[in-house]
XYZ file of C-alpha atoms in Angstrom:
459
model
C -31.738 -16.539 2.703
C -30.413 -13.207 4.413
C -32.793 -10.354 3.646
C -31.341 -7.774 1.052
C -31.775 -4.866 3.353
C -29.533 -6.940 6.260
C -29.780 -6.277 10.100
C -28.288 -3.487 11.020
C -26.110 -3.442 14.257
C -25.077 -0.177 16.185
C -21.489 1.016 15.424
C -20.342 1.055 19.143
C -17.131 3.021 18.325
C -19.391 5.986 17.778
C -22.539 5.470 20.216
C -20.807 4.073 23.275
C -17.676 5.566 24.911
C -16.209 4.541 27.594
C -15.280 7.188 30.250
C -11.858 7.623 29.120
C -12.911 8.096 25.562
C -12.575 5.937 22.486
C -10.896 2.595 23.015
C -8.104 2.332 20.444
C -6.891 -1.112 21.975
C -7.334 -3.694 19.290
C -8.278 -6.496 21.749
C -11.433 -4.307 22.733
C -12.927 -5.265 19.424
C -12.340 -9.121 19.287
C -13.602 -11.824 21.705
C -9.952 -13.300 22.296
C -6.701 -14.347 20.762
C -7.084 -15.277 16.847
C -9.566 -18.210 16.249
C -9.647 -20.943 13.618
C -12.795 -19.254 12.185
C -13.459 -15.328 12.079
C -17.073 -15.382 12.940
C -16.302 -16.665 16.563
C -13.708 -13.626 17.167
C -16.029 -10.472 15.801
C -17.892 -8.981 18.582
C -21.818 -8.593 17.201
C -22.041 -4.848 18.413
C -19.370 -4.124 15.795
C -19.075 -3.734 12.151
C -15.710 -4.160 10.049
C -14.207 -4.074 6.801
C -11.245 -5.675 4.801
C -10.063 -6.112 1.178
C -7.968 -8.174 -0.498
C -4.371 -7.497 -1.315
C -2.922 -6.995 -4.966
C 0.734 -7.945 -4.868
C 3.547 -5.577 -4.178
C 4.809 -3.548 -1.371
C 3.396 -0.165 -2.405
C 0.508 -1.665 -4.367
C -0.665 -3.409 -0.853
C 0.377 -0.214 1.267
C -2.482 2.066 -1.034
C -4.877 -0.825 -0.658
C -4.084 -0.842 3.036
C -4.366 3.189 3.018
C -7.630 3.409 0.909
C -9.225 0.771 3.233
C -8.773 2.470 6.608
C -9.899 6.033 4.943
C -13.370 3.975 3.977
C -13.241 2.473 7.174
C -12.901 5.988 8.787
C -16.098 7.561 6.479
C -18.366 4.333 6.928
C -17.735 3.844 10.461
C -16.199 0.570 10.486
C -13.265 -0.994 11.919
C -10.534 -2.060 9.271
C -9.288 -5.452 9.969
C -5.926 -5.304 7.648
C -4.409 -8.149 5.630
C -0.309 -9.354 5.806
C 1.541 -8.485 3.082
C 1.850 -11.932 0.958
C 4.707 -12.828 -0.974
C 4.435 -13.355 -5.089
C 6.605 -14.439 -7.602
C 6.727 -10.930 -9.558
C 8.160 -9.258 -6.666
C 10.288 -11.654 -4.111
C 8.932 -15.089 -5.455
C 6.678 -17.932 -3.750
C 7.559 -19.372 -0.414
C 8.557 -16.026 0.672
C 7.052 -15.427 4.308
C 4.129 -13.656 5.081
C 4.464 -10.186 7.247
C 1.849 -8.540 9.094
C 1.022 -5.006 8.282
C 1.902 -3.901 12.132
C 5.062 -5.380 11.908
C 6.141 -2.420 9.056
C 3.953 0.160 10.121
C 3.409 1.650 13.757
C -0.696 1.430 14.218
C -0.780 2.535 17.624
C 0.503 5.711 16.508
C -2.122 5.477 13.191
C -4.636 4.630 15.572
C -4.112 7.589 17.827
C -3.774 10.040 14.794
C -7.013 9.279 13.454
C -8.903 8.107 16.375
C -9.750 4.777 14.848
C -9.072 1.310 15.950
C -6.970 -0.554 13.487
C -7.041 -4.603 13.483
C -4.851 -7.117 11.705
C -6.097 -10.730 10.139
C -3.480 -11.957 12.999
C -5.989 -10.188 15.523
C -9.076 -12.030 14.555
C -8.319 -15.545 12.687
C -5.424 -18.036 12.953
C -3.145 -18.279 9.753
C 0.866 -19.147 9.086
C 1.678 -15.540 9.886
C 5.176 -15.032 9.955
C 5.955 -18.086 8.176
C 6.894 -19.384 4.712
C 3.985 -19.207 2.481
C 3.295 -22.020 0.345
C 0.857 -21.761 -2.351
C 1.082 -25.421 -3.606
C -0.804 -26.347 -0.706
C -4.699 -26.823 -1.056
C -5.151 -24.652 2.195
C -3.566 -22.839 5.063
C -2.689 -25.022 8.277
C -4.654 -24.010 11.797
C -7.873 -22.615 10.198
C -11.160 -23.720 9.510
C -12.836 -22.667 5.879
C -15.209 -19.585 6.273
C -18.078 -19.182 4.310
C -18.546 -15.219 3.290
C -20.124 -13.008 0.567
C -17.689 -10.198 -0.738
C -18.262 -7.279 -3.081
C -16.433 -7.323 -6.481
C -15.953 -4.220 -7.633
C -13.480 -5.138 -10.424
C -16.227 -6.215 -12.904
C -17.926 -2.943 -12.816
C -14.983 -0.914 -13.055
C -13.127 -2.706 -15.913
C -14.343 -5.237 -18.944
C -13.173 -8.317 -16.832
C -16.123 -10.161 -15.625
C -14.542 -11.796 -13.123
C -13.484 -10.625 -9.473
C -9.657 -9.178 -9.154
C -7.385 -12.260 -8.216
C -5.945 -12.223 -4.761
C -3.921 -14.844 -2.358
C -5.329 -13.216 0.509
C -8.493 -15.817 0.389
C -6.782 -18.747 0.271
C -4.386 -17.582 2.847
C -7.375 -16.841 5.282
C -9.082 -19.989 4.081
C -11.976 -17.848 3.157
C -14.483 -19.582 0.599
C -16.362 -16.243 -1.255
C -19.356 -15.661 -2.909
C -18.877 -12.580 -5.072
C -21.674 -10.725 -5.726
C -21.079 -7.427 -8.422
C -21.062 -4.041 -7.140
C -23.265 -1.884 -9.215
C -21.887 0.346 -12.068
C -22.609 3.611 -10.334
C -19.533 3.217 -7.893
C -17.175 4.623 -10.692
C -16.009 7.902 -10.188
C -16.272 8.849 -13.487
C -18.418 8.346 -16.376
C -15.829 7.413 -19.156
C -13.785 3.995 -19.473
C -11.575 5.064 -16.336
C -11.378 1.863 -13.884
C -11.427 4.285 -10.738
C -13.923 3.406 -7.998
C -15.531 6.192 -5.815
C -14.589 5.880 -2.192
C -17.967 8.014 -1.233
C -20.266 5.189 -3.387
C -18.297 2.559 -1.749
C -19.341 3.926 1.749
C -22.765 4.348 0.591
C -22.957 0.451 -0.001
C -22.273 0.033 3.581
C -24.834 1.676 5.002
C -28.727 0.593 4.905
C -30.336 2.426 2.027
C -27.470 2.522 -0.295
C -27.030 -1.438 0.356
C -30.353 -1.923 -0.450
C -29.922 -0.096 -3.589
C -26.576 -1.706 -4.760
C -27.926 -5.515 -3.870
C -31.565 -4.364 -6.139
C -29.279 -3.243 -9.114
C -29.014 -5.308 -12.342
C -25.330 -6.361 -11.840
C -25.937 -7.963 -8.119
C -28.078 -10.788 -9.428
C -25.499 -13.206 -10.796
C -23.134 -14.270 -7.894
C -19.891 -15.695 -8.677
C -18.137 -18.032 -6.680
C -14.671 -20.309 -7.555
C -15.099 -22.360 -4.331
C -16.794 -25.384 -3.653
C -19.445 -23.743 -1.755
C -22.793 -26.111 -1.172
C -25.579 -24.606 -2.772
C -27.755 -24.018 0.039
C -25.239 -22.174 1.565
C -23.990 -19.898 -1.456
C -27.836 -18.851 -2.242
C -28.123 -17.171 1.150
C -24.551 -15.476 1.142
C -25.187 -11.976 0.523
C -22.188 -9.608 1.015
C -21.289 -9.779 4.138
C -22.897 -6.488 6.529
C -20.880 -7.155 9.566
C -17.694 -7.623 7.668
C -17.652 -5.720 4.371
C -15.096 -7.145 1.994
C -14.126 -6.537 -1.046
C -11.773 -7.808 -4.105
C -9.678 -4.980 -4.929
C -9.367 -1.414 -3.396
C -6.307 -0.241 -5.289
C -8.047 2.054 -8.317
C -10.166 4.165 -5.969
C -10.353 8.100 -5.118
C -12.284 10.595 -3.608
C -12.135 13.377 -6.042
C -10.126 12.211 -9.020
C -8.298 9.236 -10.735
C -4.654 8.509 -10.089
C -5.136 10.769 -7.085
C -1.896 9.486 -5.323
C -0.049 11.486 -8.237
C -1.667 14.807 -7.126
C -0.941 17.313 -4.409
C -4.251 17.246 -2.748
C -4.546 13.578 -1.931
C -7.396 13.017 0.586
C -6.314 9.373 1.734
C -2.557 10.615 2.194
C -3.667 13.612 4.341
C -6.057 11.356 6.772
C -4.098 8.172 6.541
C -0.806 8.065 4.977
C 0.852 11.032 6.351
C 0.088 9.464 9.644
C 1.576 6.145 8.875
C 5.015 5.744 10.441
C 7.254 2.972 10.134
C 7.860 0.644 13.269
C 11.019 1.337 15.224
C 11.903 -1.996 14.431
C 12.059 -0.939 10.565
C 13.737 2.545 11.664
C 16.594 0.579 13.591
C 17.344 -1.583 10.827
C 17.336 0.969 8.339
C 19.734 3.091 10.625
C 22.152 0.153 10.964
C 22.802 -0.302 6.854
C 23.100 3.474 6.752
C 25.427 3.528 9.707
C 27.388 0.939 7.463
C 26.951 2.555 4.486
C 28.728 5.912 5.763
C 31.548 3.780 7.611
C 29.953 5.145 11.348
C 31.076 3.200 13.866
C 29.024 4.574 16.746
C 25.741 3.419 17.562
C 24.024 6.757 17.275
C 21.544 8.307 15.087
C 22.792 11.872 15.266
C 25.912 10.360 13.646
C 24.331 9.494 10.495
C 25.001 12.603 8.147
C 22.003 14.466 6.313
C 21.698 13.021 2.981
C 19.115 13.012 -0.583
C 17.576 10.078 -1.237
C 16.878 8.773 -4.455
C 14.658 6.177 -6.217
C 15.696 5.070 -9.459
C 13.249 2.429 -10.778
C 13.990 0.502 -14.167
C 13.711 -3.235 -14.149
C 9.420 -3.542 -15.060
C 9.432 0.074 -16.197
C 11.859 -0.681 -19.215
C 9.540 -3.655 -20.342
C 7.528 -0.501 -21.321
C 9.698 1.275 -23.871
C 8.244 -0.665 -26.659
C 10.372 0.872 -30.075
C 12.447 3.148 -28.018
C 15.966 1.731 -27.060
C 16.624 1.266 -23.763
C 19.524 3.546 -23.141
C 17.248 6.542 -24.718
C 14.128 4.908 -22.550
C 15.658 5.326 -19.499
C 16.861 8.863 -17.574
C 20.603 8.821 -17.358
C 21.750 9.108 -14.115
C 22.934 12.621 -15.543
C 19.297 13.950 -15.294
C 19.063 12.476 -11.600
C 22.178 14.436 -10.941
C 20.507 17.834 -12.422
C 17.656 16.864 -10.260
C 20.127 16.681 -7.152
C 21.386 19.612 -7.799
C 17.957 21.572 -7.635
C 16.943 20.241 -4.751
C 20.568 20.682 -3.057
C 19.585 24.540 -4.162
C 15.959 24.725 -2.701
C 17.508 23.323 0.672
C 19.862 25.829 0.672
C 17.131 28.319 0.198
C 14.548 26.778 2.862
C 17.188 26.690 5.724
C 19.819 29.248 5.131
C 23.594 29.329 4.473
C 24.255 28.891 8.185
C 22.505 25.487 8.171
C 24.240 22.246 8.005
C 21.529 21.324 5.588
C 22.468 24.060 3.057
C 25.150 22.260 2.007
C 23.801 18.737 1.762
C 26.588 16.354 -0.565
C 25.780 12.841 0.589
C 23.595 10.997 -2.011
C 21.724 7.600 -1.124
C 20.604 5.847 -3.957
C 17.967 2.832 -4.078
C 17.202 1.161 -6.976
C 15.570 -2.532 -8.352
C 18.415 -2.240 -11.003
C 20.746 -5.200 -10.621
C 23.175 -4.272 -13.153
C 26.813 -4.193 -11.351
C 27.936 -1.931 -14.345
C 25.109 0.269 -13.770
C 25.914 0.164 -10.051
C 29.843 1.209 -10.910
C 28.442 4.374 -12.653
C 26.390 5.290 -9.641
C 29.322 4.889 -7.295
C 31.676 6.636 -9.912
C 29.469 9.762 -9.279
C 30.025 9.896 -5.255
C 26.730 8.381 -4.641
C 26.099 5.594 -1.890
C 23.611 2.764 -2.982
C 21.811 0.467 -0.784
C 22.282 -2.652 -2.890
C 25.295 -3.756 -1.329
C 23.448 -4.937 1.986
C 20.164 -6.264 -0.118
C 21.313 -9.596 -0.143
C 22.271 -9.789 3.382
C 19.148 -7.809 4.367
C 16.993 -10.602 2.542
C 18.719 -13.475 4.211
C 18.628 -11.926 7.539
C 15.173 -10.457 7.912
C 13.229 -12.078 5.023
C 12.834 -11.594 1.315
C 10.425 -8.292 1.907
C 12.895 -6.691 3.732
C 15.107 -4.822 1.577
C 12.350 -3.123 -0.494
C 10.895 -2.018 2.717
C 13.823 -1.195 4.319
C 14.954 1.123 1.094
C 11.456 3.057 1.871
C 12.487 3.762 5.231
C 15.918 4.759 3.828
C 13.574 7.022 1.262
C 12.042 8.628 3.627
C 14.807 9.689 5.864
C 16.361 11.736 3.367
C 16.677 15.569 3.747
C 15.203 15.988 0.239
C 14.248 13.145 -2.635
C 14.692 12.719 -5.859
C 12.555 9.821 -7.760
C 11.232 8.349 -10.719
C 7.776 9.821 -12.419
C 5.330 6.995 -12.589
C 6.563 4.851 -9.637
C 4.362 4.594 -6.849
C 7.554 4.140 -4.517
C 8.833 7.599 -5.896
C 5.718 9.235 -5.178
C 5.133 8.100 -1.372
C 8.485 8.479 -0.576
C 8.227 12.317 -2.124
C 5.159 12.481 0.373
C 7.000 11.171 3.341
C 10.211 13.606 2.780
C 7.849 16.606 2.602
C 5.520 15.850 5.346
C 8.164 13.992 7.726
C 11.551 16.129 7.157
C 9.572 19.371 5.352
C 11.990 18.439 2.389
C 11.892 19.408 -1.638
C 11.646 16.582 -3.732
C 11.845 16.277 -7.760
C 10.245 13.433 -9.912
C 12.470 12.383 -13.133
C 10.452 11.904 -16.716
C 11.528 9.068 -18.699
C 10.555 7.365 -21.942
C 12.673 9.223 -24.341
C 16.033 10.642 -24.023
C 15.138 14.274 -23.129
C 11.753 13.920 -21.805
C 12.832 15.695 -18.424
C 14.071 18.859 -20.093
C 10.884 20.539 -20.026
C 9.356 18.987 -17.109
C 8.862 20.438 -13.830
C 9.587 17.235 -11.610
C 6.407 17.751 -9.606
C 3.124 15.630 -9.390
C 1.932 16.775 -12.654
C -0.771 16.025 -15.188
C -0.189 12.174 -15.954
C 1.225 11.916 -19.176
C 1.648 8.248 -19.644
C -0.419 5.190 -19.933
């Protein structure tokens, strides 16, 4: 049985630096190309961290950002899982996409001075291929046994680890150890974990304290792990792993909706899209504006809009759908506000003082609704969704929408949508642009609302 205290290994990236400074090249932190078992590729002198996906592009983006932040404050190397398909968002059998295909990881690593790895650097799996969840396991890999921390039973009333498809994809058989309840950020019924407390359990004294807590005495496993192996699988010290890093915060719950969001300030604002994603977005923006020249400067300035409907409207309960969803006239009022703010910000002589172009992104698929959008003189990315999905993969329409949103000179989104929250932050930081969020759930909900990252007023 492995000792509770664990064997400490030095953090090479802080204790040993080559003459040129910290090495950011991912290949420096593995033994070679991806192997069938992850342990064969991790270097014993380093400590790593990973977390498993939740499902959905923005949800997983938040997990990636939170994990990278936790890696920085615990002096570990993050290993990022790919974006996996799920029934709710893109359906099963879609392609798994590596994080580094979407976001510029070398640029991020340079900005935060931390090496960033992906699982494709470490272990073989069907990256870039359609995912078939009906199969028992993925090809090209061997089963790795590992102990991981389960946060979900300590945060919620559930007694099970939070489900994820990532362990299956990577062929990991896991013994879960429940994290202590003191990881919670608050003492109420909220389900947010403290990132500082999670960092604490990744250092020797905190690890010992967590493993001797009452919650840690009943490990859970769903895999057919031999009993003699399972008995010794405490949470791995070299590769720390967590079931879910979605509901976490530094100082407060729902932190992503607040101005002072430390994870965004360190990680998110430095996590730019890859040139590939930018080029695809440019291609379709040129077509949207009917521009023939292959020139970035030819794309006129525009205000980006994100209107989330589909799954949100399931929350309307007894309110009629027409009264629950904010009408387009409300978005038009907010667009007019940010147009005025652009004029104030840039002055009357600037071309940004009179931005009239509006590009709408939405998950709504109702042709009648889109007709109303176009009748307002607004453009919509929906006309290319099917083509983009067929040409690049089913995740791409959502990803390209995010890129298009980020390039608006101002932004109007939907309150309560994490996709809108992060589009607003990107426009604010990357374009120095104003933004507003539209409140919904009742007909006049937005009339007395600032449109800001305000106090959360919904469940």
